[in-house]
PDB file of C-alpha atoms in Angstrom:
ATOM      1  CA  UNK A   2     144.071 106.901 106.713  1.00  0.00           C
ATOM      2  CA  UNK A   3     143.538 110.426 107.212  1.00  0.00           C
ATOM      3  CA  UNK A   4     141.201 112.059 109.762  1.00  0.00           C
ATOM      4  CA  UNK A   5     138.481 112.500 106.965  1.00  0.00           C
ATOM      5  CA  UNK A   6     138.540 109.135 106.011  1.00  0.00           C
ATOM      6  CA  UNK A   7     138.015 107.758 109.615  1.00  0.00           C
ATOM      7  CA  UNK A   8     135.073 109.992 109.926  1.00  0.00           C
ATOM      8  CA  UNK A   9     133.432 108.870 106.636  1.00  0.00           C
ATOM      9  CA  UNK A  10     134.289 105.126 107.534  1.00  0.00           C
ATOM     10  CA  UNK A  11     132.188 105.536 110.712  1.00  0.00           C
ATOM     11  CA  UNK A  12     129.405 107.134 109.025  1.00  0.00           C
ATOM     12  CA  UNK A  13     129.254 104.697 106.142  1.00  0.00           C
ATOM     13  CA  UNK A  14     129.506 101.736 108.508  1.00  0.00           C
ATOM     14  CA  UNK A  15     126.605 103.075 110.769  1.00  0.00           C
ATOM     15  CA  UNK A  16     124.502 103.599 107.459  1.00  0.00           C
ATOM     16  CA  UNK A  17     124.970 100.074 106.060  1.00  0.00           C
ATOM     17  CA  UNK A  18     124.185  98.543 109.459  1.00  0.00           C
ATOM     18  CA  UNK A  19     121.021 100.288 109.908  1.00  0.00           C
ATOM     19  CA  UNK A  20     119.842  99.393 106.378  1.00  0.00           C
ATOM     20  CA  UNK A  21     120.570  95.717 107.308  1.00  0.00           C
ATOM     21  CA  UNK A  22     118.621  96.145 110.391  1.00  0.00           C
ATOM     22  CA  UNK A  23     115.537  97.534 108.462  1.00  0.00           C
ATOM     23  CA  UNK A  24     115.557  94.584 106.014  1.00  0.00           C
ATOM     24  CA  UNK A  25     115.768  91.993 108.838  1.00  0.00           C
ATOM     25  CA  UNK A  26     112.835  93.859 110.576  1.00  0.00           C
ATOM     26  CA  UNK A  27     110.940  93.683 107.126  1.00  0.00           C
ATOM     27  CA  UNK A  28     111.275  90.090 107.124  1.00  0.00           C
ATOM     28  CA  UNK A  29     110.591  89.331 110.778  1.00  0.00           C
ATOM     29  CA  UNK A  30     107.641  91.373 111.861  1.00  0.00           C
ATOM     30  CA  UNK A  31     104.231  89.645 111.462  1.00  0.00           C
ATOM     31  CA  UNK A  32     102.137  92.665 110.391  1.00  0.00           C
ATOM     32  CA  UNK A  33     101.802  95.230 107.838  1.00  0.00           C
ATOM     33  CA  UNK A  34     101.961  97.981 110.423  1.00  0.00           C
ATOM     34  CA  UNK A  35     105.030  96.580 112.209  1.00  0.00           C
ATOM     35  CA  UNK A  36     106.733  96.533 108.792  1.00  0.00           C
ATOM     36  CA  UNK A  37     105.798 100.143 108.194  1.00  0.00           C
ATOM     37  CA  UNK A  38     107.660 101.015 111.229  1.00  0.00           C
ATOM     38  CA  UNK A  39     110.727  98.879 110.508  1.00  0.00           C
ATOM     39  CA  UNK A  40     110.835 100.122 106.908  1.00  0.00           C
ATOM     40  CA  UNK A  41     110.502 103.896 107.502  1.00  0.00           C
ATOM     41  CA  UNK A  42     112.535 104.610 110.432  1.00  0.00           C
ATOM     42  CA  UNK A  43     115.909 102.789 110.168  1.00  0.00           C
ATOM     43  CA  UNK A  44     116.009 102.765 106.497  1.00  0.00           C
ATOM     44  CA  UNK A  45     115.918 106.566 106.434  1.00  0.00           C
ATOM     45  CA  UNK A  46     118.310 106.989 109.058  1.00  0.00           C
ATOM     46  CA  UNK A  47     120.817 104.749 107.302  1.00  0.00           C
ATOM     47  CA  UNK A  48     120.532 106.496 103.842  1.00  0.00           C
ATOM     48  CA  UNK A  49     120.881 109.833 105.555  1.00  0.00           C
ATOM     49  CA  UNK A  50     124.123 108.653 107.142  1.00  0.00           C
ATOM     50  CA  UNK A  51     125.461 107.038 103.893  1.00  0.00           C
ATOM     51  CA  UNK A  52     124.766 110.303 101.831  1.00  0.00           C
ATOM     52  CA  UNK A  53     126.353 112.529 104.721  1.00  0.00           C
ATOM     53  CA  UNK A  54     129.557 110.433 104.362  1.00  0.00           C
ATOM     54  CA  UNK A  55     129.413 110.963 100.503  1.00  0.00           C
ATOM     55  CA  UNK A  56     129.060 114.634 100.766  1.00  0.00           C
ATOM     56  CA  UNK A  57     131.955 114.900 103.322  1.00  0.00           C
ATOM     57  CA  UNK A  58     134.053 112.738 101.088  1.00  0.00           C
ATOM     58  CA  UNK A  59     133.544 115.158  98.250  1.00  0.00           C
ATOM     59  CA  UNK A  60     133.835 118.288 100.463  1.00  0.00           C
ATOM     60  CA  UNK A  61     137.314 116.984 101.488  1.00  0.00           C
ATOM     61  CA  UNK A  62     138.462 117.027  98.056  1.00  0.00           C
ATOM     62  CA  UNK A  63     137.329 120.568  97.589  1.00  0.00           C
ATOM     63  CA  UNK A  64     133.845 120.030  95.737  1.00  0.00           C
ATOM     64  CA  UNK A  65     130.745 121.471  97.321  1.00  0.00           C
ATOM     65  CA  UNK A  66     127.837 119.330  95.699  1.00  0.00           C
ATOM     66  CA  UNK A  67     124.389 120.627  96.777  1.00  0.00           C
ATOM     67  CA  UNK A  68     122.530 117.671  94.944  1.00  0.00           C
ATOM     68  CA  UNK A  69     123.496 115.444  97.637  1.00  0.00           C
ATOM     69  CA  UNK A  70     122.276 117.702 100.289  1.00  0.00           C
ATOM     70  CA  UNK A  71     118.869 117.885  98.293  1.00  0.00           C
ATOM     71  CA  UNK A  72     118.766 113.968  98.408  1.00  0.00           C
ATOM     72  CA  UNK A  73     119.079 114.033 102.050  1.00  0.00           C
ATOM     73  CA  UNK A  74     116.295 116.648 102.593  1.00  0.00           C
ATOM     74  CA  UNK A  75     113.902 114.909 100.404  1.00  0.00           C
ATOM     75  CA  UNK A  76     114.316 111.458 101.811  1.00  0.00           C
ATOM     76  CA  UNK A  77     113.907 113.124 105.343  1.00  0.00           C
ATOM     77  CA  UNK A  78     110.750 114.649 104.158  1.00  0.00           C
ATOM     78  CA  UNK A  79     108.849 112.211 102.085  1.00  0.00           C
ATOM     79  CA  UNK A  80     109.658 108.637 103.741  1.00  0.00           C
ATOM     80  CA  UNK A  81     107.260 109.114 106.747  1.00  0.00           C
ATOM     81  CA  UNK A  82     104.589 110.406 104.509  1.00  0.00           C
ATOM     82  CA  UNK A  83     104.675 107.345 102.182  1.00  0.00           C
ATOM     83  CA  UNK A  84     104.593 104.942 105.093  1.00  0.00           C
ATOM     84  CA  UNK A  85     101.706 106.616 106.539  1.00  0.00           C
ATOM     85  CA  UNK A  86      99.673 106.553 103.381  1.00  0.00           C
ATOM     86  CA  UNK A  87     100.326 102.766 102.926  1.00  0.00           C
ATOM     87  CA  UNK A  88      99.204 102.197 106.631  1.00  0.00           C
ATOM     88  CA  UNK A  89      95.930 104.109 106.066  1.00  0.00           C
ATOM     89  CA  UNK A  90      95.257 102.197 102.798  1.00  0.00           C
ATOM     90  CA  UNK A  91      95.852  98.968 104.451  1.00  0.00           C
ATOM     91  CA  UNK A  92      93.629  99.694 107.282  1.00  0.00           C
ATOM     92  CA  UNK A  93      90.587 100.966 105.111  1.00  0.00           C
ATOM     93  CA  UNK A  94      90.908  98.061 102.943  1.00  0.00           C
ATOM     94  CA  UNK A  95      90.375  95.755 105.962  1.00  0.00           C
ATOM     95  CA  UNK A  96      93.938  94.031 106.242  1.00  0.00           C
ATOM     96  CA  UNK A  97      93.837  92.401 109.587  1.00  0.00           C
ATOM     97  CA  UNK A  98      96.156  93.337 112.673  1.00  0.00           C
ATOM     98  CA  UNK A  99      98.271  90.664 114.169  1.00  0.00           C
ATOM     99  CA  UNK A 100      96.242  88.040 116.179  1.00  0.00           C
ATOM    100  CA  UNK A 101      97.884  88.924 119.461  1.00  0.00           C
ATOM    101  CA  UNK A 102      97.412  92.633 119.294  1.00  0.00           C
ATOM    102  CA  UNK A 103      96.152  94.264 122.328  1.00  0.00           C
ATOM    103  CA  UNK A 104      94.226  97.522 121.313  1.00  0.00           C
ATOM    104  CA  UNK A 105      92.820  98.838 118.200  1.00  0.00           C
ATOM    105  CA  UNK A 106      91.942 102.703 118.584  1.00  0.00           C
ATOM    106  CA  UNK A 107      91.123 103.347 115.094  1.00  0.00           C
ATOM    107  CA  UNK A 108      88.091 100.940 115.148  1.00  0.00           C
ATOM    108  CA  UNK A 109      85.610 103.526 116.644  1.00  0.00           C
ATOM    109  CA  UNK A 110      86.197 105.989 113.972  1.00  0.00           C
ATOM    110  CA  UNK A 111      86.065 103.199 111.395  1.00  0.00           C
ATOM    111  CA  UNK A 112      82.700 102.054 112.375  1.00  0.00           C
ATOM    112  CA  UNK A 113      81.286 105.548 112.753  1.00  0.00           C
ATOM    113  CA  UNK A 114      82.319 106.301 109.206  1.00  0.00           C
ATOM    114  CA  UNK A 115      80.777 103.115 107.972  1.00  0.00           C
ATOM    115  CA  UNK A 116      77.566 104.174 109.552  1.00  0.00           C
ATOM    116  CA  UNK A 117      77.596 107.508 107.864  1.00  0.00           C
ATOM    117  CA  UNK A 118      78.308 105.938 104.574  1.00  0.00           C
ATOM    118  CA  UNK A 119      75.363 103.453 104.924  1.00  0.00           C
ATOM    119  CA  UNK A 120      72.877 106.240 106.154  1.00  0.00           C
ATOM    120  CA  UNK A 121      73.580 108.576 103.236  1.00  0.00           C
TER     121      UNK A 121
ATOM    122  CA  UNK B  23     141.913  99.945 104.446  1.00  0.00           C
ATOM    123  CA  UNK B  24     139.565 102.440 103.246  1.00  0.00           C
ATOM    124  CA  UNK B  25     138.829 100.682 100.021  1.00  0.00           C
ATOM    125  CA  UNK B  26     138.147  97.325 102.015  1.00  0.00           C
ATOM    126  CA  UNK B  27     135.554  99.053 104.365  1.00  0.00           C
ATOM    127  CA  UNK B  28     133.811 100.383 101.234  1.00  0.00           C
ATOM    128  CA  UNK B  29     133.679  97.100  99.656  1.00  0.00           C
ATOM    129  CA  UNK B  30     132.096  95.515 102.905  1.00  0.00           C
ATOM    130  CA  UNK B  31     129.519  98.044 103.235  1.00  0.00           C
ATOM    131  CA  UNK B  32     128.667  97.512  99.472  1.00  0.00           C
ATOM    132  CA  UNK B  33     128.175  93.830 100.131  1.00  0.00           C
ATOM    133  CA  UNK B  34     125.866  94.700 102.924  1.00  0.00           C
ATOM    134  CA  UNK B  35     123.740  97.152 101.053  1.00  0.00           C
ATOM    135  CA  UNK B  36     123.238  94.313  98.430  1.00  0.00           C
ATOM    136  CA  UNK B  37     122.288  91.911 101.068  1.00  0.00           C
ATOM    137  CA  UNK B  38     119.605  94.379 102.281  1.00  0.00           C
ATOM    138  CA  UNK B  39     118.326  94.919  98.736  1.00  0.00           C
ATOM    139  CA  UNK B  40     117.915  91.116  98.373  1.00  0.00           C
ATOM    140  CA  UNK B  41     115.967  90.716 101.448  1.00  0.00           C
ATOM    141  CA  UNK B  42     113.560  93.513 100.533  1.00  0.00           C
ATOM    142  CA  UNK B  43     112.984  91.735  97.141  1.00  0.00           C
ATOM    143  CA  UNK B  44     112.364  88.688  99.089  1.00  0.00           C
ATOM    144  CA  UNK B  45     109.452  90.306 101.059  1.00  0.00           C
ATOM    145  CA  UNK B  46     108.124  91.623  97.688  1.00  0.00           C
ATOM    146  CA  UNK B  47     107.800  88.086  96.333  1.00  0.00           C
ATOM    147  CA  UNK B  48     106.148  86.562  99.491  1.00  0.00           C
ATOM    148  CA  UNK B  49     104.114  89.324 100.617  1.00  0.00           C
ATOM    149  CA  UNK B  50     100.667  88.108 101.716  1.00  0.00           C
ATOM    150  CA  UNK B  51      98.671  91.279 100.893  1.00  0.00           C
ATOM    151  CA  UNK B  52      99.049  94.182  98.226  1.00  0.00           C
ATOM    152  CA  UNK B  53     100.184  96.891 100.799  1.00  0.00           C
ATOM    153  CA  UNK B  54     102.946  94.650 101.916  1.00  0.00           C
ATOM    154  CA  UNK B  55     104.277  94.535  98.373  1.00  0.00           C
ATOM    155  CA  UNK B  56     104.056  98.349  98.020  1.00  0.00           C
ATOM    156  CA  UNK B  57     105.935  98.813 101.165  1.00  0.00           C
ATOM    157  CA  UNK B  58     108.786  96.486 100.427  1.00  0.00           C
ATOM    158  CA  UNK B  59     109.217  98.148  96.885  1.00  0.00           C
ATOM    159  CA  UNK B  60     109.151 101.752  98.817  1.00  0.00           C
ATOM    160  CA  UNK B  61     112.032 100.489 101.182  1.00  0.00           C
ATOM    161  CA  UNK B  62     113.783  98.956  97.850  1.00  0.00           C
ATOM    162  CA  UNK B  63     113.986 102.250  96.482  1.00  0.00           C
ATOM    163  CA  UNK B  64     115.231 103.904  99.427  1.00  0.00           C
ATOM    164  CA  UNK B  65     117.956 101.274  99.951  1.00  0.00           C
ATOM    165  CA  UNK B  66     119.017 101.751  96.232  1.00  0.00           C
ATOM    166  CA  UNK B  67     119.729 105.540  96.889  1.00  0.00           C
ATOM    167  CA  UNK B  68     122.217 104.203  99.604  1.00  0.00           C
ATOM    168  CA  UNK B  69     123.611 101.806  96.867  1.00  0.00           C
ATOM    169  CA  UNK B  70     124.188 104.394  94.438  1.00  0.00           C
ATOM    170  CA  UNK B  71     125.966 106.540  96.983  1.00  0.00           C
ATOM    171  CA  UNK B  72     128.271 103.746  97.757  1.00  0.00           C
ATOM    172  CA  UNK B  73     129.011 103.476  94.251  1.00  0.00           C
ATOM    173  CA  UNK B  74     129.912 107.093  93.929  1.00  0.00           C
ATOM    174  CA  UNK B  75     132.205 106.529  96.871  1.00  0.00           C
ATOM    175  CA  UNK B  76     134.201 103.569  95.364  1.00  0.00           C
ATOM    176  CA  UNK B  77     134.416 105.094  91.912  1.00  0.00           C
ATOM    177  CA  UNK B  78     135.276 108.660  93.312  1.00  0.00           C
ATOM    178  CA  UNK B  79     132.880 110.459  90.929  1.00  0.00           C
ATOM    179  CA  UNK B  80     129.928 112.875  91.294  1.00  0.00           C
ATOM    180  CA  UNK B  81     128.180 111.824  88.018  1.00  0.00           C
ATOM    181  CA  UNK B  82     125.653 109.602  89.880  1.00  0.00           C
ATOM    182  CA  UNK B  83     124.268 112.369  92.229  1.00  0.00           C
ATOM    183  CA  UNK B  84     121.451 113.204  89.536  1.00  0.00           C
ATOM    184  CA  UNK B  85     120.737 109.400  89.518  1.00  0.00           C
ATOM    185  CA  UNK B  86     120.098 109.486  93.335  1.00  0.00           C
ATOM    186  CA  UNK B  87     118.113 112.547  93.222  1.00  0.00           C
ATOM    187  CA  UNK B  88     115.636 111.099  90.421  1.00  0.00           C
ATOM    188  CA  UNK B  89     115.405 107.632  92.264  1.00  0.00           C
ATOM    189  CA  UNK B  90     114.220 109.225  95.406  1.00  0.00           C
ATOM    190  CA  UNK B  91     111.422 111.354  93.659  1.00  0.00           C
ATOM    191  CA  UNK B  92     110.444 108.366  91.668  1.00  0.00           C
ATOM    192  CA  UNK B  93     110.069 106.191  94.744  1.00  0.00           C
ATOM    193  CA  UNK B  94     108.013 108.637  96.615  1.00  0.00           C
ATOM    194  CA  UNK B  95     105.563 109.301  93.706  1.00  0.00           C
ATOM    195  CA  UNK B  96     105.179 105.769  92.881  1.00  0.00           C
ATOM    196  CA  UNK B  97     104.301 104.859  96.485  1.00  0.00           C
ATOM    197  CA  UNK B  98     101.633 107.771  96.728  1.00  0.00           C
ATOM    198  CA  UNK B  99      99.972 106.829  93.519  1.00  0.00           C
ATOM    199  CA  UNK B 100      99.790 103.134  94.228  1.00  0.00           C
ATOM    200  CA  UNK B 101      98.392 103.866  97.761  1.00  0.00           C
ATOM    201  CA  UNK B 102      95.655 106.055  96.390  1.00  0.00           C
ATOM    202  CA  UNK B 103      94.712 103.449  93.542  1.00  0.00           C
ATOM    203  CA  UNK B 104      94.316 100.655  96.082  1.00  0.00           C
ATOM    204  CA  UNK B 105      92.071 102.796  98.469  1.00  0.00           C
ATOM    205  CA  UNK B 106      89.749 104.356  96.059  1.00  0.00           C
ATOM    206  CA  UNK B 107      90.334 102.946  92.412  1.00  0.00           C
ATOM    207  CA  UNK B 108      91.052 106.385  91.231  1.00  0.00           C
ATOM    208  CA  UNK B 109      94.391 108.394  91.410  1.00  0.00           C
ATOM    209  CA  UNK B 110      92.963 111.833  90.655  1.00  0.00           C
ATOM    210  CA  UNK B 111      89.866 113.042  92.745  1.00  0.00           C
ATOM    211  CA  UNK B 112      87.534 115.350  90.629  1.00  0.00           C
ATOM    212  CA  UNK B 113      84.996 115.978  93.078  1.00  0.00           C
TER     213      UNK B 113
END
């Protein structure tokens, strides 16, 4: 194995491990909001590691491929936005938190908005 | 040795995709299912990247780019539809 193959192997193994951790978190959490945390952070980092390994593999063969860098940039920008939209939608539609959750900071804003909607 | 590592990571990505599909089936609420499908799309990009490494071709890079764009736009449209009942606000 050459040096470039060792580096690519380390990146790809880290990426696969993080994707598997993200899926286990998607099963094991008890709440929509915890699942949003698990599904957006570690899956994004795992996919970025794998695509960086692919880019380095083709760079070692002498091909510069810009589309893979575009994939990395796009996943890095859009996955947190998607998870935030899903969490906000779930809260406004009344999906309950887990029973042993300690505090709910968004409840005051939600009640105030409901009073304004009823008054108008 | 390098090919063995690539095959092992490909199998790990397949297990990850299957677990996301299980959450899509058993999710109690609709936002659970949308979140699981979003995670399925992101993991599918990594799967396509692993197939690019195994077959040593650049031909699938367009496929990965289009998959990332489609997963994001589908998630945003579904969340706005669940929240308001309309996708485009014309106020």
